Coordinates of C-alpha atoms in Angstrom, one line a residue:
M122 CA 94.2 137.6 92.5
T123 CA 92.0 136.1 95.2
E124 CA 90.4 133.5 93.1
P125 CA 93.2 131.0 93.0
L126 CA 93.6 131.4 96.9
S127 CA 89.9 131.2 97.3
A128 CA 89.9 127.8 95.2
E129 CA 92.7 126.4 97.0
A130 CA 91.5 127.2 100.4
T131 CA 88.1 125.5 99.4
L132 CA 89.8 122.4 98.0
L133 CA 91.8 122.2 101.3
S134 CA 88.6 122.4 103.5
L135 CA 87.2 119.6 101.3
A136 CA 90.3 117.7 101.9
Q137 CA 90.1 118.1 105.7
A138 CA 86.5 117.2 105.6
G139 CA 87.3 113.9 103.9
D140 CA 87.1 114.8 100.4
G141 CA 89.8 112.1 98.7
E142 CA 89.5 113.9 95.2
A143 CA 90.2 117.2 96.6
F144 CA 93.3 115.9 98.4
G145 CA 94.6 114.3 95.4
T146 CA 94.2 117.7 93.6
I147 CA 96.1 119.8 96.3
T148 CA 98.6 117.1 96.7
E149 CA 99.3 116.3 92.9
P150 CA 101.5 119.3 92.1
F151 CA 104.1 118.2 94.5
R152 CA 104.2 114.5 93.9
R153 CA 107.2 114.7 91.4
E154 CA 109.5 116.7 93.6
L155 CA 108.6 114.7 96.8
Q156 CA 109.6 111.5 95.0
A157 CA 112.9 113.0 93.8
H158 CA 113.3 114.0 97.6
C159 CA 113.0 110.5 98.6
Y160 CA 115.3 109.4 96.0
R161 CA 117.9 112.0 97.2
M162 CA 117.6 110.4 100.6
L163 CA 117.4 106.9 99.6
G164 CA 119.5 106.5 96.4
S165 CA 116.9 103.9 95.0
A166 CA 114.1 104.7 92.7
H167 CA 112.0 101.8 93.7
D168 CA 112.5 102.8 97.3
A169 CA 111.7 106.5 96.6
E170 CA 108.3 105.2 94.9
D171 CA 107.5 103.3 98.1
L172 CA 108.2 106.0 100.6
L173 CA 106.1 108.5 98.2
Q174 CA 103.3 106.3 98.6
E175 CA 103.6 106.1 102.3
T176 CA 104.1 110.1 102.5
L177 CA 100.8 110.5 100.7
I178 CA 99.2 107.9 103.1
A179 CA 100.4 109.7 106.1
A180 CA 99.7 113.2 104.7
W181 CA 95.9 112.0 103.9
R182 CA 95.5 110.8 107.6
G183 CA 97.0 114.0 109.0
I184 CA 95.2 116.6 106.9
G185 CA 92.5 117.5 109.2
Q186 CA 95.2 118.7 111.8
F187 CA 97.0 120.8 109.0
E188 CA 96.7 124.0 110.6
G189 CA 98.4 126.3 107.8
R190 CA 101.1 127.6 109.9
S191 CA 103.6 126.5 107.0
S192 CA 102.9 126.2 103.6
L193 CA 101.1 122.8 102.4
R194 CA 104.5 122.2 100.3
A195 CA 106.8 122.6 103.6
W196 CA 104.2 120.2 105.4
L197 CA 104.6 117.5 102.9
Y198 CA 108.4 117.7 102.9
R199 CA 108.1 117.3 106.7
I200 CA 106.3 114.2 106.5
A201 CA 108.5 113.0 103.5
T202 CA 111.8 113.5 105.3
N203 CA 110.3 111.7 108.6
Q204 CA 109.3 108.6 106.3
C205 CA 112.6 108.6 104.9
L206 CA 114.4 108.9 108.3
N207 CA 112.1 106.3 109.9
A208 CA 112.9 104.0 106.9
L209 CA 116.6 104.2 107.4
R210 CA 116.4 103.5 111.3
G211 CA 115.6 100.5 113.5
S212 CA 113.7 97.4 112.2
K213 CA 112.4 99.4 109.0
A214 CA 115.9 99.9 108.0
R215 CA 116.8 96.2 108.4
A216 CA 113.9 95.2 106.2
L217 CA 115.0 98.1 103.7
A218 CA 118.4 96.3 103.8
E219 CA 116.8 92.8 103.3
R220 CA 115.0 94.1 100.4
R221 CA 118.1 95.8 98.8
G222 CA 120.2 92.7 99.4
S223 CA 123.1 94.8 100.8
P224 CA 126.1 93.5 102.7
G225 CA 125.2 91.8 106.0
V226 CA 122.0 90.1 104.8
P227 CA 122.7 86.5 104.4
G228 CA 123.2 85.4 100.6
A229 CA 124.6 89.0 99.7
G230 CA 128.4 89.4 98.9
V231 CA 130.8 90.1 96.0
P232 CA 132.1 87.1 93.7
A233 CA 135.7 86.6 93.5
L234 CA 137.5 89.0 91.1
P235 CA 140.1 88.0 88.9
A236 CA 143.4 87.9 90.2
A237 CA 144.8 90.5 87.2
L238 CA 142.5 93.1 89.1
P239 CA 143.9 95.9 91.3
E240 CA 142.7 96.1 94.7
P241 CA 139.5 98.5 94.9
V242 CA 140.1 101.8 96.6
T243 CA 137.0 101.4 99.0
D244 CA 134.7 98.6 99.6
D245 CA 131.6 100.8 101.4
E246 CA 129.8 101.9 98.2
P247 CA 126.0 102.0 98.5
T248 CA 125.0 98.7 97.1
W249 CA 121.3 99.8 96.6
L250 CA 122.1 102.5 94.3
E251 CA 119.7 102.9 91.2
P252 CA 119.3 105.1 88.4
Y253 CA 116.3 107.6 88.2
P254 CA 114.6 108.1 84.8
D255 CA 114.5 111.4 83.7
E256 CA 110.9 111.4 82.7
L257 CA 110.4 111.3 86.7
L258 CA 112.2 114.6 86.7
A259 CA 109.7 116.6 84.4
G260 CA 107.8 119.4 86.0
L261 CA 110.8 119.9 88.5
P262 CA 112.5 123.5 88.5
D263 CA 115.6 123.8 86.5
A264 CA 117.1 126.5 88.3
M265 CA 117.8 126.8 92.3
P266 CA 114.5 125.9 93.6
G267 CA 115.1 128.3 96.9
P268 CA 117.1 131.2 97.9
E269 CA 119.6 129.3 99.9
A270 CA 120.1 126.4 97.5
R271 CA 123.9 125.9 96.6
Y272 CA 123.1 123.3 93.7
E273 CA 121.1 123.6 90.6
A274 CA 118.3 120.9 90.2
R275 CA 120.1 119.0 87.6
E276 CA 123.6 119.0 89.8
S277 CA 121.4 118.0 93.0
I278 CA 120.1 114.9 91.1
S279 CA 123.1 113.6 89.2
L280 CA 124.4 110.1 90.1
A281 CA 127.6 111.6 91.6
F282 CA 125.7 113.8 93.9
I283 CA 123.1 111.1 95.0
T284 CA 126.2 108.7 95.5
A285 CA 128.1 110.9 97.8
L286 CA 124.8 111.7 99.9
Q287 CA 124.4 107.9 100.5
H288 CA 127.7 108.0 102.6
L289 CA 126.3 110.8 105.0
P290 CA 124.5 109.9 108.2
P291 CA 120.5 110.2 107.5
R292 CA 120.1 113.2 109.5
Q293 CA 123.0 114.9 108.2
R294 CA 121.8 113.9 104.4
A295 CA 118.1 115.3 105.3
T296 CA 119.7 118.6 106.5
L297 CA 122.1 119.1 103.5
V298 CA 119.1 118.3 101.1
L299 CA 116.8 120.6 102.4
R300 CA 119.4 123.5 102.8
D301 CA 121.4 123.1 99.9
A302 CA 119.5 121.1 97.2
L303 CA 116.0 122.7 97.8
G304 CA 116.8 125.9 99.5
Y305 CA 115.2 126.0 102.5
R306 CA 116.2 128.6 105.1
A307 CA 117.8 127.3 108.3
A308 CA 114.6 127.9 110.3
E309 CA 112.4 126.2 107.6
A310 CA 114.6 123.3 107.7
A311 CA 114.5 123.2 111.5
E312 CA 110.6 123.3 111.3
I313 CA 110.8 120.4 108.8
L314 CA 113.1 118.5 110.9
G315 CA 111.4 119.2 114.1
C316 CA 114.9 120.2 115.9
S317 CA 116.4 123.6 117.0
L318 CA 118.3 126.0 114.6
D319 CA 121.8 125.3 116.3
T320 CA 121.2 121.4 115.5
V321 CA 120.6 122.2 111.9
N322 CA 123.4 124.6 111.6
G323 CA 125.9 122.0 113.0
S324 CA 124.6 119.4 111.1
L325 CA 124.8 121.2 107.8
K326 CA 128.6 122.1 108.5
R327 CA 129.4 118.7 109.2
A328 CA 127.7 117.4 106.0
R329 CA 129.4 120.0 103.9
A330 CA 132.4 119.1 105.2
S331 CA 132.0 115.5 104.3
L332 CA 130.5 116.0 101.2
S333 CA 133.7 118.0 100.0
G334 CA 135.7 115.0 100.2
L335 CA 133.4 112.8 98.7
L336 CA 132.7 115.1 95.9
P337 CA 135.4 117.3 94.2
G338 CA 134.2 120.9 93.9
D339 CA 134.3 120.7 89.9
T340 CA 132.5 117.3 89.5
L341 CA 129.2 118.8 88.9
T342 CA 130.0 121.9 87.0
Q343 CA 132.2 120.4 84.4
A344 CA 129.5 118.2 82.9
P345 CA 128.4 119.6 79.3
L346 CA 124.8 120.6 79.2
P347 CA 122.3 117.9 78.5
G348 CA 121.6 117.5 74.7
S349 CA 124.5 119.7 73.9
P350 CA 126.9 119.2 70.8
A351 CA 129.7 118.8 73.5
E352 CA 127.8 116.1 75.2
R353 CA 126.9 114.1 72.0
E354 CA 130.3 114.3 70.8
V355 CA 131.8 112.6 74.1
I356 CA 128.5 110.1 74.1
D357 CA 129.0 109.2 70.4
R358 CA 132.8 108.2 71.1
F359 CA 131.8 106.3 74.1
T360 CA 129.2 104.4 72.5
S361 CA 131.1 103.5 69.5
A362 CA 134.0 102.4 71.6
F363 CA 131.9 100.3 74.0
E364 CA 130.0 98.5 71.2
R365 CA 133.4 97.8 69.6
G366 CA 134.7 96.4 72.7
D367 CA 137.8 98.8 72.3
V368 CA 139.2 99.1 75.6
T369 CA 142.0 101.2 74.6
T370 CA 139.8 104.0 73.2
L371 CA 137.5 103.9 76.5
V372 CA 140.6 103.9 78.7
S373 CA 141.8 106.9 76.7
M374 CA 138.7 108.8 77.3
L375 CA 139.0 108.6 81.1
T376 CA 140.5 111.2 83.4
D377 CA 143.4 110.2 85.5
D378 CA 141.5 109.6 88.6
A379 CA 138.4 108.2 87.0
W380 CA 136.0 106.1 89.4
L381 CA 134.3 102.9 88.6
T382 CA 131.7 101.2 90.5
M383 CA 129.3 98.5 90.0
P384 CA 126.1 98.4 92.1
P385 CA 125.4 96.1 93.8
W386 CA 128.9 95.2 94.4
P387 CA 130.2 97.6 97.4
L388 CA 133.4 98.2 95.6
R389 CA 135.0 101.6 93.9
F390 CA 137.8 101.2 91.7
R391 CA 140.0 104.4 90.4
G392 CA 142.1 105.1 87.7
R393 CA 142.9 104.1 84.3
E394 CA 144.6 100.8 85.2
A395 CA 142.0 99.7 87.2
A396 CA 139.7 100.7 84.5
A397 CA 141.6 98.5 81.6
G398 CA 141.4 95.3 83.8
L399 CA 137.7 95.9 84.6
L400 CA 136.9 96.4 81.0
T401 CA 139.1 93.5 79.7
Y402 CA 138.2 90.9 82.5
L403 CA 134.8 91.6 83.7
V404 CA 133.0 93.5 81.2
F405 CA 134.1 92.4 77.8
R406 CA 135.5 88.9 79.0
G407 CA 138.7 89.0 77.1
G408 CA 136.5 89.9 73.8
T409 CA 134.0 87.2 74.2
L410 CA 131.1 89.4 74.8
R411 CA 129.6 92.0 72.6
F412 CA 127.2 94.6 73.4
R413 CA 124.6 97.0 71.9
L414 CA 124.0 100.2 74.0
V415 CA 120.6 101.6 73.9
P416 CA 120.4 105.5 74.8
V417 CA 118.3 106.5 77.7
R418 CA 118.4 109.4 80.1
A419 CA 118.8 109.1 84.0
N420 CA 119.8 111.6 86.8
G421 CA 119.9 114.3 84.0
Q422 CA 122.7 112.5 82.3
Q423 CA 122.9 110.4 79.3
A424 CA 122.9 106.7 80.3
F425 CA 122.5 103.2 78.4
A426 CA 120.9 100.2 78.8
C427 CA 123.1 97.3 78.0
Y428 CA 122.2 94.4 76.0
V429 CA 124.9 91.5 75.5
F430 CA 125.4 89.0 72.6
D431 CA 127.0 86.1 74.3
G432 CA 128.7 83.7 71.8
D433 CA 126.7 82.8 68.7
S434 CA 123.4 84.0 70.3
P435 CA 121.0 85.3 67.6
S436 CA 119.5 87.8 70.2
A437 CA 121.0 90.2 72.9
G438 CA 119.8 89.8 76.4
S439 CA 119.6 92.8 78.9
Q440 CA 122.4 93.2 81.0
G441 CA 121.7 96.3 83.4
M442 CA 122.7 99.8 82.7
I443 CA 125.7 101.8 82.4
V444 CA 125.9 105.7 83.3
P445 CA 129.2 107.6 82.2
T446 CA 129.6 110.8 84.2
L447 CA 131.3 113.7 81.9
A448 CA 133.9 116.3 82.7
G449 CA 134.6 118.4 79.7
K450 CA 135.7 116.1 76.6
Q451 CA 136.6 113.3 79.0
V452 CA 134.8 110.6 81.3
C453 CA 135.5 111.2 85.1
G454 CA 133.3 108.4 86.4
V455 CA 131.5 105.1 85.2
T456 CA 128.8 103.4 87.0
R457 CA 127.9 99.9 85.8
F458 CA 124.4 98.6 87.3
L459 CA 124.3 95.2 87.2
D460 CA 120.6 94.6 87.8
N461 CA 118.9 93.3 84.7
G462 CA 115.5 94.4 86.0
L463 CA 116.5 97.9 85.6
V464 CA 115.8 98.2 81.8
S465 CA 111.9 97.7 82.2
R466 CA 111.8 100.7 84.4
F467 CA 112.9 102.5 81.4
G468 CA 110.3 101.0 79.2
L469 CA 112.7 98.8 77.3
P470 CA 112.3 95.0 76.4
A471 CA 114.6 92.2 78.0
S472 CA 116.1 91.2 75.0
L473 CA 116.7 92.6 71.3
P474 CA 117.1 90.9 68.0
G475 CA 120.2 90.3 66.7

């Protein structure tokens, strides 16, 4: 039983003495979960990758001062969390917003919507939101990661959960992720955040209250298990109807209060009437556009890369992605990502033959 501990201690000593290979060995087991942590904090897979690299650079520079009073994992989470919080404040936040093209940045905005569409319910949705490839989730625990976690891993990486998190102030977001998604105890979260126990408890209470309004309690638990017959049945119907441009069937599959968003537009629509308008006038453009959906998995959910045939074109060009959120045999949410560059991150081509 002492050999693994001795080997780990030896590698740590080598890393603290400047051995880069030893540092890579001791930090490699945590890379995927740290990247997922950054994604929960930032909502962008691209930004999460950048912040992971900044975290590892900061850890390499500080490994000599690591005294072992906490676990190496908790120490790395403290660095990653602070890197994310720094990125969400001050000049770094402005640079992040410019790269994301969010509202308030010159050149960003929403095109004029057809007059036939109802008004959106909100206009403050996260514009930088991106889907997270499932291949980056390989190796993450599939059960509750810590003794006090409220959510299983697949729930806390779901698109609905990530979207809701982006509405919380950064410090509340960090507290809720550490406590309810990762299962750190209050004292451990306080150590990671560098604050008092009272501060952590108060921040968590406010974050939970806000999240309950943003994320109905049964949204995460109603989803069919990934790869299950129940999931396949709903997804097959959705795919067939979408590729046929069958608005009536698609609308019938939605729950009464289904929400629809289109990052990077900061708009949220709700309900079947709004969905019918969006599908008719914006997505299928009155039947002039035809789609082919290529299945991928993102955020632990079935997702699709969208390819569109425009007119008589012999090939289909990529047109972003779509992620339906399932509730039993229905669809309770649809996120239509408009960024054409997303498909390449899932290893797919920019166009398909006819």
